PDB file of C-alpha atoms and ligand atoms in Angstrom:
ATOM      1  CA  MET A   1      97.723  33.201  56.832  1.00  0.00           C
ATOM      2  CA  SER A   2      96.221  35.988  54.681  1.00  0.00           C
ATOM      3  CA  ASP A   3      95.772  39.727  54.613  1.00  0.00           C
ATOM      4  CA  PRO A   4      93.163  41.736  52.507  1.00  0.00           C
ATOM      5  CA  VAL A   5      95.979  43.902  51.216  1.00  0.00           C
ATOM      6  CA  TRP A   6      97.462  40.835  49.386  1.00  0.00           C
ATOM      7  CA  THR A   7      94.259  40.293  47.511  1.00  0.00           C
ATOM      8  CA  GLU A   8      93.900  43.906  46.720  1.00  0.00           C
ATOM      9  CA  ILE A   9      97.173  44.018  45.290  1.00  0.00           C
ATOM     10  CA  ASP A  10      96.683  40.787  43.240  1.00  0.00           C
ATOM     11  CA  ARG A  11      93.531  42.460  41.903  1.00  0.00           C
ATOM     12  CA  TYR A  12      95.396  45.649  40.942  1.00  0.00           C
ATOM     13  CA  VAL A  13      98.189  43.760  39.214  1.00  0.00           C
ATOM     14  CA  THR A  14      95.634  41.540  37.458  1.00  0.00           C
ATOM     15  CA  ASP A  15      93.628  44.467  36.057  1.00  0.00           C
ATOM     16  CA  LEU A  16      96.636  46.146  34.608  1.00  0.00           C
ATOM     17  CA  LEU A  17      99.033  43.317  33.839  1.00  0.00           C
ATOM     18  CA  ALA A  18      97.281  40.046  33.717  1.00  0.00           C
ATOM     19  CA  PRO A  19      93.708  40.770  32.599  1.00  0.00           C
ATOM     20  CA  HIS A  20      91.565  37.881  31.468  1.00  0.00           C
ATOM     21  CA  ASP A  21      90.572  37.197  27.799  1.00  0.00           C
ATOM     22  CA  GLU A  22      87.256  35.440  27.217  1.00  0.00           C
ATOM     23  CA  GLY A  23      88.795  31.961  27.402  1.00  0.00           C
ATOM     24  CA  LEU A  24      90.350  32.336  30.808  1.00  0.00           C
ATOM     25  CA  GLU A  25      87.284  34.244  32.152  1.00  0.00           C
ATOM     26  CA  ALA A  26      84.973  31.433  30.834  1.00  0.00           C
ATOM     27  CA  ALA A  27      87.260  28.799  32.284  1.00  0.00           C
ATOM     28  CA  LEU A  28      86.945  30.295  35.750  1.00  0.00           C
ATOM     29  CA  ARG A  29      83.227  30.608  35.379  1.00  0.00           C
ATOM     30  CA  ALA A  30      82.852  26.929  34.396  1.00  0.00           C
ATOM     31  CA  SER A  31      85.031  25.807  37.273  1.00  0.00           C
ATOM     32  CA  VAL A  32      82.902  27.744  39.805  1.00  0.00           C
ATOM     33  CA  GLU A  33      79.647  26.536  38.175  1.00  0.00           C
ATOM     34  CA  ALA A  34      80.887  22.809  38.261  1.00  0.00           C
ATOM     35  CA  GLY A  35      81.718  23.281  41.878  1.00  0.00           C
ATOM     36  CA  LEU A  36      85.547  22.578  41.482  1.00  0.00           C
ATOM     37  CA  PRO A  37      87.747  23.766  44.273  1.00  0.00           C
ATOM     38  CA  GLN A  38      88.879  27.213  43.438  1.00  0.00           C
ATOM     39  CA  ILE A  39      92.619  26.392  44.061  1.00  0.00           C
ATOM     40  CA  GLN A  40      93.901  27.510  40.516  1.00  0.00           C
ATOM     41  CA  VAL A  41      96.909  29.709  40.224  1.00  0.00           C
ATOM     42  CA  SER A  42      96.092  33.390  40.615  1.00  0.00           C
ATOM     43  CA  PRO A  43      96.101  35.457  37.388  1.00  0.00           C
ATOM     44  CA  PRO A  44      99.382  37.055  38.194  1.00  0.00           C
ATOM     45  CA  GLN A  45     100.829  33.481  38.709  1.00  0.00           C
ATOM     46  CA  GLY A  46      99.327  32.293  35.546  1.00  0.00           C
ATOM     47  CA  LYS A  47     100.871  35.268  33.737  1.00  0.00           C
ATOM     48  CA  LEU A  48     104.374  34.310  35.404  1.00  0.00           C
ATOM     49  CA  LEU A  49     103.982  30.654  34.156  1.00  0.00           C
ATOM     50  CA  GLN A  50     103.150  32.188  30.595  1.00  0.00           C
ATOM     51  CA  LEU A  51     106.151  34.467  30.810  1.00  0.00           C
ATOM     52  CA  LEU A  52     108.500  31.786  31.877  1.00  0.00           C
ATOM     53  CA  ALA A  53     107.366  29.592  29.019  1.00  0.00           C
ATOM     54  CA  GLN A  54     108.044  32.424  26.636  1.00  0.00           C
ATOM     55  CA  VAL A  55     111.373  33.326  28.067  1.00  0.00           C
ATOM     56  CA  ARG A  56     112.398  29.674  27.602  1.00  0.00           C
ATOM     57  CA  GLY A  57     110.869  29.589  24.108  1.00  0.00           C
ATOM     58  CA  ALA A  58     109.010  26.504  25.299  1.00  0.00           C
ATOM     59  CA  LYS A  59     107.577  24.334  22.445  1.00  0.00           C
ATOM     60  CA  SER A  60     106.737  21.260  24.692  1.00  0.00           C
ATOM     61  CA  ILE A  61     105.218  21.724  28.166  1.00  0.00           C
ATOM     62  CA  LEU A  62     104.119  19.136  30.753  1.00  0.00           C
ATOM     63  CA  GLU A  63     101.544  20.069  33.512  1.00  0.00           C
ATOM     64  CA  LEU A  64     100.705  17.721  36.346  1.00  0.00           C
ATOM     65  CA  GLY A  65      97.293  18.658  37.926  1.00  0.00           C
ATOM     66  CA  THR A  66      94.829  20.356  35.405  1.00  0.00           C
ATOM     67  CA  LEU A  67      91.946  21.050  37.682  1.00  0.00           C
ATOM     68  CA  GLY A  68      89.651  23.066  35.341  1.00  0.00           C
ATOM     69  CA  GLY A  69      92.374  23.976  32.769  1.00  0.00           C
ATOM     70  CA  TYR A  70      92.936  27.510  34.090  1.00  0.00           C
ATOM     71  CA  SER A  71      96.759  27.221  34.225  1.00  0.00           C
ATOM     72  CA  THR A  72      96.772  24.957  31.173  1.00  0.00           C
ATOM     73  CA  ILE A  73      95.185  27.932  29.117  1.00  0.00           C
ATOM     74  CA  TRP A  74      97.826  30.313  30.249  1.00  0.00           C
ATOM     75  CA  LEU A  75     100.512  27.979  29.417  1.00  0.00           C
ATOM     76  CA  ALA A  76      99.087  26.961  25.962  1.00  0.00           C
ATOM     77  CA  ARG A  77      98.832  30.864  25.148  1.00  0.00           C
ATOM     78  CA  ALA A  78     102.706  30.912  25.387  1.00  0.00           C
ATOM     79  CA  LEU A  79     103.271  28.144  22.694  1.00  0.00           C
ATOM     80  CA  PRO A  80     104.223  28.806  19.192  1.00  0.00           C
ATOM     81  CA  PRO A  81     102.198  27.192  16.562  1.00  0.00           C
ATOM     82  CA  GLY A  82     102.858  23.362  16.618  1.00  0.00           C
ATOM     83  CA  GLY A  83     103.671  23.465  20.281  1.00  0.00           C
ATOM     84  CA  ARG A  84     102.074  21.244  22.663  1.00  0.00           C
ATOM     85  CA  VAL A  85     100.949  21.140  26.428  1.00  0.00           C
ATOM     86  CA  VAL A  86     100.544  17.599  27.795  1.00  0.00           C
ATOM     87  CA  THR A  87      98.391  18.016  31.037  1.00  0.00           C
ATOM     88  CA  VAL A  88      97.555  15.137  33.552  1.00  0.00           C
ATOM     89  CA  GLU A  89      94.450  15.131  35.842  1.00  0.00           C
ATOM     90  CA  ALA A  90      93.456  12.241  38.052  1.00  0.00           C
ATOM     91  CA  ASP A  91      89.771  13.282  38.501  1.00  0.00           C
ATOM     92  CA  PRO A  92      87.668  12.559  35.424  1.00  0.00           C
ATOM     93  CA  ARG A  93      84.907  15.012  36.339  1.00  0.00           C
ATOM     94  CA  TYR A  94      87.567  17.748  36.558  1.00  0.00           C
ATOM     95  CA  ALA A  95      89.118  16.762  33.366  1.00  0.00           C
ATOM     96  CA  GLU A  96      85.842  17.087  31.551  1.00  0.00           C
ATOM     97  CA  VAL A  97      85.281  20.586  32.795  1.00  0.00           C
ATOM     98  CA  ALA A  98      88.816  21.438  31.640  1.00  0.00           C
ATOM     99  CA  ARG A  99      88.284  19.731  28.250  1.00  0.00           C
ATOM    100  CA  ALA A 100      85.347  22.066  27.602  1.00  0.00           C
ATOM    101  CA  SER A 101      87.209  25.181  28.834  1.00  0.00           C
ATOM    102  CA  ILE A 102      90.379  24.328  26.646  1.00  0.00           C
ATOM    103  CA  GLU A 103      88.349  23.933  23.704  1.00  0.00           C
ATOM    104  CA  ARG A 104      86.352  27.100  24.250  1.00  0.00           C
ATOM    105  CA  ALA A 105      89.578  28.999  24.882  1.00  0.00           C
ATOM    106  CA  GLY A 106      90.617  28.031  21.273  1.00  0.00           C
ATOM    107  CA  VAL A 107      93.763  26.016  22.290  1.00  0.00           C
ATOM    108  CA  GLY A 108      92.406  22.435  22.083  1.00  0.00           C
ATOM    109  CA  GLU A 109      94.802  21.758  19.231  1.00  0.00           C
ATOM    110  CA  LEU A 110      97.746  22.525  21.381  1.00  0.00           C
ATOM    111  CA  VAL A 111      96.698  20.690  24.507  1.00  0.00           C
ATOM    112  CA  GLU A 112      96.716  16.895  25.133  1.00  0.00           C
ATOM    113  CA  LEU A 113      94.749  16.017  28.273  1.00  0.00           C
ATOM    114  CA  ARG A 114      95.431  12.760  29.848  1.00  0.00           C
ATOM    115  CA  VAL A 115      93.192  11.421  32.689  1.00  0.00           C
ATOM    116  CA  GLY A 116      94.608   9.270  35.482  1.00  0.00           C
ATOM    117  CA  PRO A 117      96.878   9.450  38.419  1.00  0.00           C
ATOM    118  CA  ALA A 118     100.202  10.978  37.373  1.00  0.00           C
ATOM    119  CA  LEU A 119     102.182   8.109  38.633  1.00  0.00           C
ATOM    120  CA  GLU A 120     100.292   5.781  36.207  1.00  0.00           C
ATOM    121  CA  VAL A 121     100.235   8.327  33.271  1.00  0.00           C
ATOM    122  CA  LEU A 122     103.959   9.280  33.460  1.00  0.00           C
ATOM    123  CA  PRO A 123     105.246   5.824  32.478  1.00  0.00           C
ATOM    124  CA  ASP A 124     102.906   5.991  29.453  1.00  0.00           C
ATOM    125  CA  LEU A 125     104.340   9.231  28.388  1.00  0.00           C
ATOM    126  CA  ALA A 126     107.776   7.797  28.859  1.00  0.00           C
ATOM    127  CA  ALA A 127     106.961   4.825  26.643  1.00  0.00           C
ATOM    128  CA  GLU A 128     105.462   7.248  24.033  1.00  0.00           C
ATOM    129  CA  GLU A 129     108.567   9.334  24.136  1.00  0.00           C
ATOM    130  CA  ALA A 130     106.380  12.251  24.808  1.00  0.00           C
ATOM    131  CA  GLY A 131     109.287  14.462  25.950  1.00  0.00           C
ATOM    132  CA  PRO A 132     111.614  16.076  26.344  1.00  0.00           C
ATOM    133  CA  PHE A 133     109.822  19.031  27.998  1.00  0.00           C
ATOM    134  CA  ASP A 134     110.963  22.530  27.843  1.00  0.00           C
ATOM    135  CA  LEU A 135     108.834  23.344  30.963  1.00  0.00           C
ATOM    136  CA  THR A 136     107.163  21.212  33.456  1.00  0.00           C
ATOM    137  CA  PHE A 137     104.582  22.602  35.980  1.00  0.00           C
ATOM    138  CA  ILE A 138     104.084  20.260  39.067  1.00  0.00           C
ATOM    139  CA  ASP A 139     100.769  21.145  40.635  1.00  0.00           C
ATOM    140  CA  ALA A 140      98.999  17.718  41.550  1.00  0.00           C
ATOM    141  CA  ASP A 141      99.027  15.956  44.797  1.00  0.00           C
ATOM    142  CA  LYS A 142     101.778  17.588  46.851  1.00  0.00           C
ATOM    143  CA  VAL A 143     102.906  14.378  48.621  1.00  0.00           C
ATOM    144  CA  ASN A 144     104.417  13.078  45.311  1.00  0.00           C
ATOM    145  CA  THR A 145     105.904  16.353  44.132  1.00  0.00           C
ATOM    146  CA  PRO A 146     109.526  14.766  44.629  1.00  0.00           C
ATOM    147  CA  GLU A 147     108.704  11.850  42.534  1.00  0.00           C
ATOM    148  CA  TYR A 148     107.305  14.046  39.929  1.00  0.00           C
ATOM    149  CA  PHE A 149     110.397  16.184  40.009  1.00  0.00           C
ATOM    150  CA  ALA A 150     112.547  13.121  39.638  1.00  0.00           C
ATOM    151  CA  TRP A 151     110.660  12.133  36.529  1.00  0.00           C
ATOM    152  CA  ALA A 152     110.656  15.640  35.122  1.00  0.00           C
ATOM    153  CA  LEU A 153     114.374  15.693  35.627  1.00  0.00           C
ATOM    154  CA  ASP A 154     114.845  12.571  33.509  1.00  0.00           C
ATOM    155  CA  HIS A 155     112.510  13.836  30.774  1.00  0.00           C
ATOM    156  CA  SER A 156     113.492  17.601  30.448  1.00  0.00           C
ATOM    157  CA  ALA A 157     115.378  19.169  27.658  1.00  0.00           C
ATOM    158  CA  SER A 158     118.701  20.948  28.360  1.00  0.00           C
ATOM    159  CA  GLY A 159     117.916  24.407  29.758  1.00  0.00           C
ATOM    160  CA  GLY A 160     114.440  23.324  30.514  1.00  0.00           C
ATOM    161  CA  LEU A 161     112.465  24.625  33.477  1.00  0.00           C
ATOM    162  CA  ILE A 162     110.648  22.691  36.205  1.00  0.00           C
ATOM    163  CA  ILE A 163     108.338  24.653  38.446  1.00  0.00           C
ATOM    164  CA  ALA A 164     106.642  23.029  41.640  1.00  0.00           C
ATOM    165  CA  ASP A 165     103.675  24.866  43.132  1.00  0.00           C
ATOM    166  CA  ASN A 166     102.744  25.061  46.752  1.00  0.00           C
ATOM    167  CA  VAL A 167     106.116  24.153  48.463  1.00  0.00           C
ATOM    168  CA  VAL A 168     105.676  26.566  51.287  1.00  0.00           C
ATOM    169  CA  ARG A 169     101.954  26.145  52.219  1.00  0.00           C
ATOM    170  CA  GLY A 170     101.583  26.804  55.989  1.00  0.00           C
ATOM    171  CA  GLY A 171     105.203  27.828  56.260  1.00  0.00           C
ATOM    172  CA  THR A 172     106.261  24.308  57.423  1.00  0.00           C
ATOM    173  CA  LEU A 173     108.982  23.950  54.998  1.00  0.00           C
ATOM    174  CA  ALA A 174     111.715  24.897  57.482  1.00  0.00           C
ATOM    175  CA  ASN A 175     110.303  22.748  60.228  1.00  0.00           C
ATOM    176  CA  PRO A 176     112.217  19.388  60.356  1.00  0.00           C
ATOM    177  CA  ASP A 177     109.811  18.044  62.992  1.00  0.00           C
ATOM    178  CA  SER A 178     106.544  18.418  60.894  1.00  0.00           C
ATOM    179  CA  ASP A 179     104.683  15.161  60.495  1.00  0.00           C
ATOM    180  CA  ASP A 180     102.522  16.600  57.866  1.00  0.00           C
ATOM    181  CA  PRO A 181     103.291  14.317  54.733  1.00  0.00           C
ATOM    182  CA  ASN A 182     102.775  17.087  52.339  1.00  0.00           C
ATOM    183  CA  ALA A 183     105.348  19.328  54.132  1.00  0.00           C
ATOM    184  CA  ARG A 184     107.684  16.511  54.561  1.00  0.00           C
ATOM    185  CA  ALA A 185     107.488  15.864  50.747  1.00  0.00           C
ATOM    186  CA  GLN A 186     108.472  19.541  50.142  1.00  0.00           C
ATOM    187  CA  ARG A 187     111.468  19.083  52.362  1.00  0.00           C
ATOM    188  CA  ARG A 188     112.405  15.836  50.529  1.00  0.00           C
ATOM    189  CA  LEU A 189     112.118  17.958  47.258  1.00  0.00           C
ATOM    190  CA  HIS A 190     114.573  20.533  48.600  1.00  0.00           C
ATOM    191  CA  GLU A 191     117.077  17.941  49.922  1.00  0.00           C
ATOM    192  CA  MET A 192     117.013  16.321  46.437  1.00  0.00           C
ATOM    193  CA  LEU A 193     117.702  19.593  44.819  1.00  0.00           C
ATOM    194  CA  ALA A 194     120.497  20.545  47.143  1.00  0.00           C
ATOM    195  CA  THR A 195     122.551  17.555  45.918  1.00  0.00           C
ATOM    196  CA  GLU A 196     121.389  17.202  42.338  1.00  0.00           C
ATOM    197  CA  PRO A 197     124.152  18.257  40.053  1.00  0.00           C
ATOM    198  CA  ARG A 198     121.790  18.405  36.990  1.00  0.00           C
ATOM    199  CA  VAL A 199     119.765  21.441  38.054  1.00  0.00           C
ATOM    200  CA  SER A 200     120.102  24.930  39.494  1.00  0.00           C
ATOM    201  CA  ALA A 201     117.188  25.949  41.690  1.00  0.00           C
ATOM    202  CA  THR A 202     115.620  28.326  44.108  1.00  0.00           C
ATOM    203  CA  THR A 203     112.376  28.757  46.012  1.00  0.00           C
ATOM    204  CA  ILE A 204     110.450  31.918  46.151  1.00  0.00           C
ATOM    205  CA  GLN A 205     107.832  32.657  48.900  1.00  0.00           C
ATOM    206  CA  THR A 206     104.591  34.200  47.689  1.00  0.00           C
ATOM    207  CA  VAL A 207     101.626  36.261  49.198  1.00  0.00           C
ATOM    208  CA  GLY A 208      98.582  37.035  47.323  1.00  0.00           C
ATOM    209  CA  SER A 209      94.838  36.036  46.861  1.00  0.00           C
ATOM    210  CA  LYS A 210      96.005  32.449  47.657  1.00  0.00           C
ATOM    211  CA  GLY A 211      97.494  33.519  50.965  1.00  0.00           C
ATOM    212  CA  TYR A 212     101.086  32.599  51.904  1.00  0.00           C
ATOM    213  CA  ASP A 213     102.705  30.014  49.769  1.00  0.00           C
ATOM    214  CA  GLY A 214     105.720  29.649  47.401  1.00  0.00           C
ATOM    215  CA  PHE A 215     107.086  27.859  44.437  1.00  0.00           C
ATOM    216  CA  THR A 216     110.322  26.197  43.338  1.00  0.00           C
ATOM    217  CA  LEU A 217     111.881  27.134  40.134  1.00  0.00           C
ATOM    218  CA  ALA A 218     114.718  24.796  38.664  1.00  0.00           C
ATOM    219  CA  MET A 219     116.633  24.922  35.558  1.00  0.00           C
ATOM    220  CA  ILE A 220     118.293  21.846  33.872  1.00  0.00           C
ATOM    221  CA  ARG A 221     121.905  22.724  33.326  1.00  0.00           C
TER     222      ARG A 221
HETATM  223  N1  SAH B 301      97.091  23.557  37.843  1.00  0.00           N
HETATM  224  C1  SAH B 301      95.799  23.933  38.264  1.00  0.00           C
HETATM  225  C2  SAH B 301      95.489  23.644  39.649  1.00  0.00           C
HETATM  226  C3  SAH B 301      95.729  22.322  40.135  1.00  0.00           C
HETATM  227  S1  SAH B 301      94.974  21.777  41.630  1.00  0.00           S
HETATM  228  C4  SAH B 301      95.628  25.403  37.989  1.00  0.00           C
HETATM  229  O1  SAH B 301      96.373  26.173  38.520  1.00  0.00           O
HETATM  230  O2  SAH B 301      94.592  25.740  37.267  1.00  0.00           O
HETATM  231  C5  SAH B 301      95.527  20.192  41.900  1.00  0.00           C
HETATM  232  C6  SAH B 301      94.947  19.078  40.820  1.00  0.00           C
HETATM  233  O3  SAH B 301      95.701  17.891  40.997  1.00  0.00           O
HETATM  234  C7  SAH B 301      93.510  18.808  41.270  1.00  0.00           C
HETATM  235  O4  SAH B 301      92.804  18.978  40.104  1.00  0.00           O
HETATM  236  C8  SAH B 301      93.561  17.304  41.598  1.00  0.00           C
HETATM  237  O5  SAH B 301      92.529  16.609  41.283  1.00  0.00           O
HETATM  238  C9  SAH B 301      94.817  16.920  40.783  1.00  0.00           C
HETATM  239  N2  SAH B 301      95.413  15.594  41.268  1.00  0.00           N
HETATM  240  C10 SAH B 301      95.407  15.183  42.522  1.00  0.00           C
HETATM  241  N3  SAH B 301      96.150  14.018  42.741  1.00  0.00           N
HETATM  242  C11 SAH B 301      96.511  13.731  41.491  1.00  0.00           C
HETATM  243  C12 SAH B 301      97.340  12.756  40.883  1.00  0.00           C
HETATM  244  N4  SAH B 301      97.898  11.728  41.554  1.00  0.00           N
HETATM  245  N5  SAH B 301      97.637  12.741  39.573  1.00  0.00           N
HETATM  246  C13 SAH B 301      97.170  13.742  38.601  1.00  0.00           C
HETATM  247  N6  SAH B 301      96.388  14.785  39.249  1.00  0.00           N
HETATM  248  C14 SAH B 301      96.173  14.783  40.560  1.00  0.00           C
HETATM  249  C1  DHB B 302      95.553  23.108  46.981  1.00  0.00           C
HETATM  250  C2  DHB B 302      96.245  22.681  45.771  1.00  0.00           C
HETATM  251  C3  DHB B 302      96.941  23.639  44.871  1.00  0.00           C
HETATM  252  O1  DHB B 302      97.561  23.218  43.738  1.00  0.00           O
HETATM  253  C4  DHB B 302      97.015  25.042  45.308  1.00  0.00           C
HETATM  254  O2  DHB B 302      97.650  25.826  44.489  1.00  0.00           O
HETATM  255  C5  DHB B 302      96.331  25.448  46.440  1.00  0.00           C
HETATM  256  C6  DHB B 302      95.689  24.472  47.206  1.00  0.00           C
HETATM  257  C7  DHB B 302      94.922  22.115  47.719  1.00  0.00           C
HETATM  258  O3  DHB B 302      94.917  20.949  47.324  1.00  0.00           O
HETATM  259  O4  DHB B 302      94.348  22.477  48.774  1.00  0.00           O
HETATM  260 MG1   MG B 303      98.922  24.832  43.002  1.00  0.00          MG
END
C-alpha cells in the first residue's frame, strides 16, 4: 500500500522540520553505496525518535537493528554528554557501514555497536549490567519483537520508553488467521501488552515514504 502524496508530505515535513545534517546525509549515502536495503526510518520518524528520547531525558538508549546507523545517529544526537546508545546488528557487513557513518557523524564516543544476533547479545548486555535503559528501539527481525520486548521490559528504567517498529506492515495485525510469522509475532506482542501490568502502551498506524505501517509505544509505569 502506497500513495505518492504520502511521500510528498514526508518530503515537505523533512525539508522544514527534520532536515539532514552532514552526518545523516553521509550515512544515507554510504548505505546506498554499500547496497544496504533502504529500510531505515524516514526522516520524520528519525526526528520522532529523537524527540521521544529528549522528552524522556534519555541518557541510556538501546537499539536492536542498526542497519547503516541512520536511526542510531538520530538517537545519539538526543543524548546529553556522557550518554550512551548501545546498538545491536546481526550482519557484520552492515555493522561496518554503520560504524563508519557513526564515526563520521561525530557521535562515535556515544555509541557502542555490538555485532551479533540480538538474542545472543542481550544475555551479554544483561551480564554486563548495561541497563537499565531509558529508551529502547526495537527494529531488528520482526519475528522476535515479542522476545525483545520482554527483555527490554526487564531492563528498562521506571518511566522508560520502548518503541517497536513495523508492527502493522501489510495491515495484517488485526487478522487472527494470518499465517505470516511476522504478523503473528506482532499479535503476540499486543496480547502481551494487553495483560502486562508494568506498561502502558498504544499502537499508531503510519503512512509516509515507507508506505503503510505503524509503531508501538510503551511506557514503563
Ligand atoms: N534501525 C535501522 C533499520 C533497521 S532494519 C534504521 O532505522 O536506520 C533491520 C536490521 O535488523 C537489519 O540491519 C538486519 O540486519 C538487522 N537484524 C535482523 N535480524 C537481526 C537479529 N537477530 N539481531 C540483530 N539484528 C538483526
Ligand atoms: C523492513 C525492516 C524494517 O525495519 C522496516 O522499517 C521496513 C522494512 C524489512 O525487513 O523489510
Ligand atoms: Mg523498521
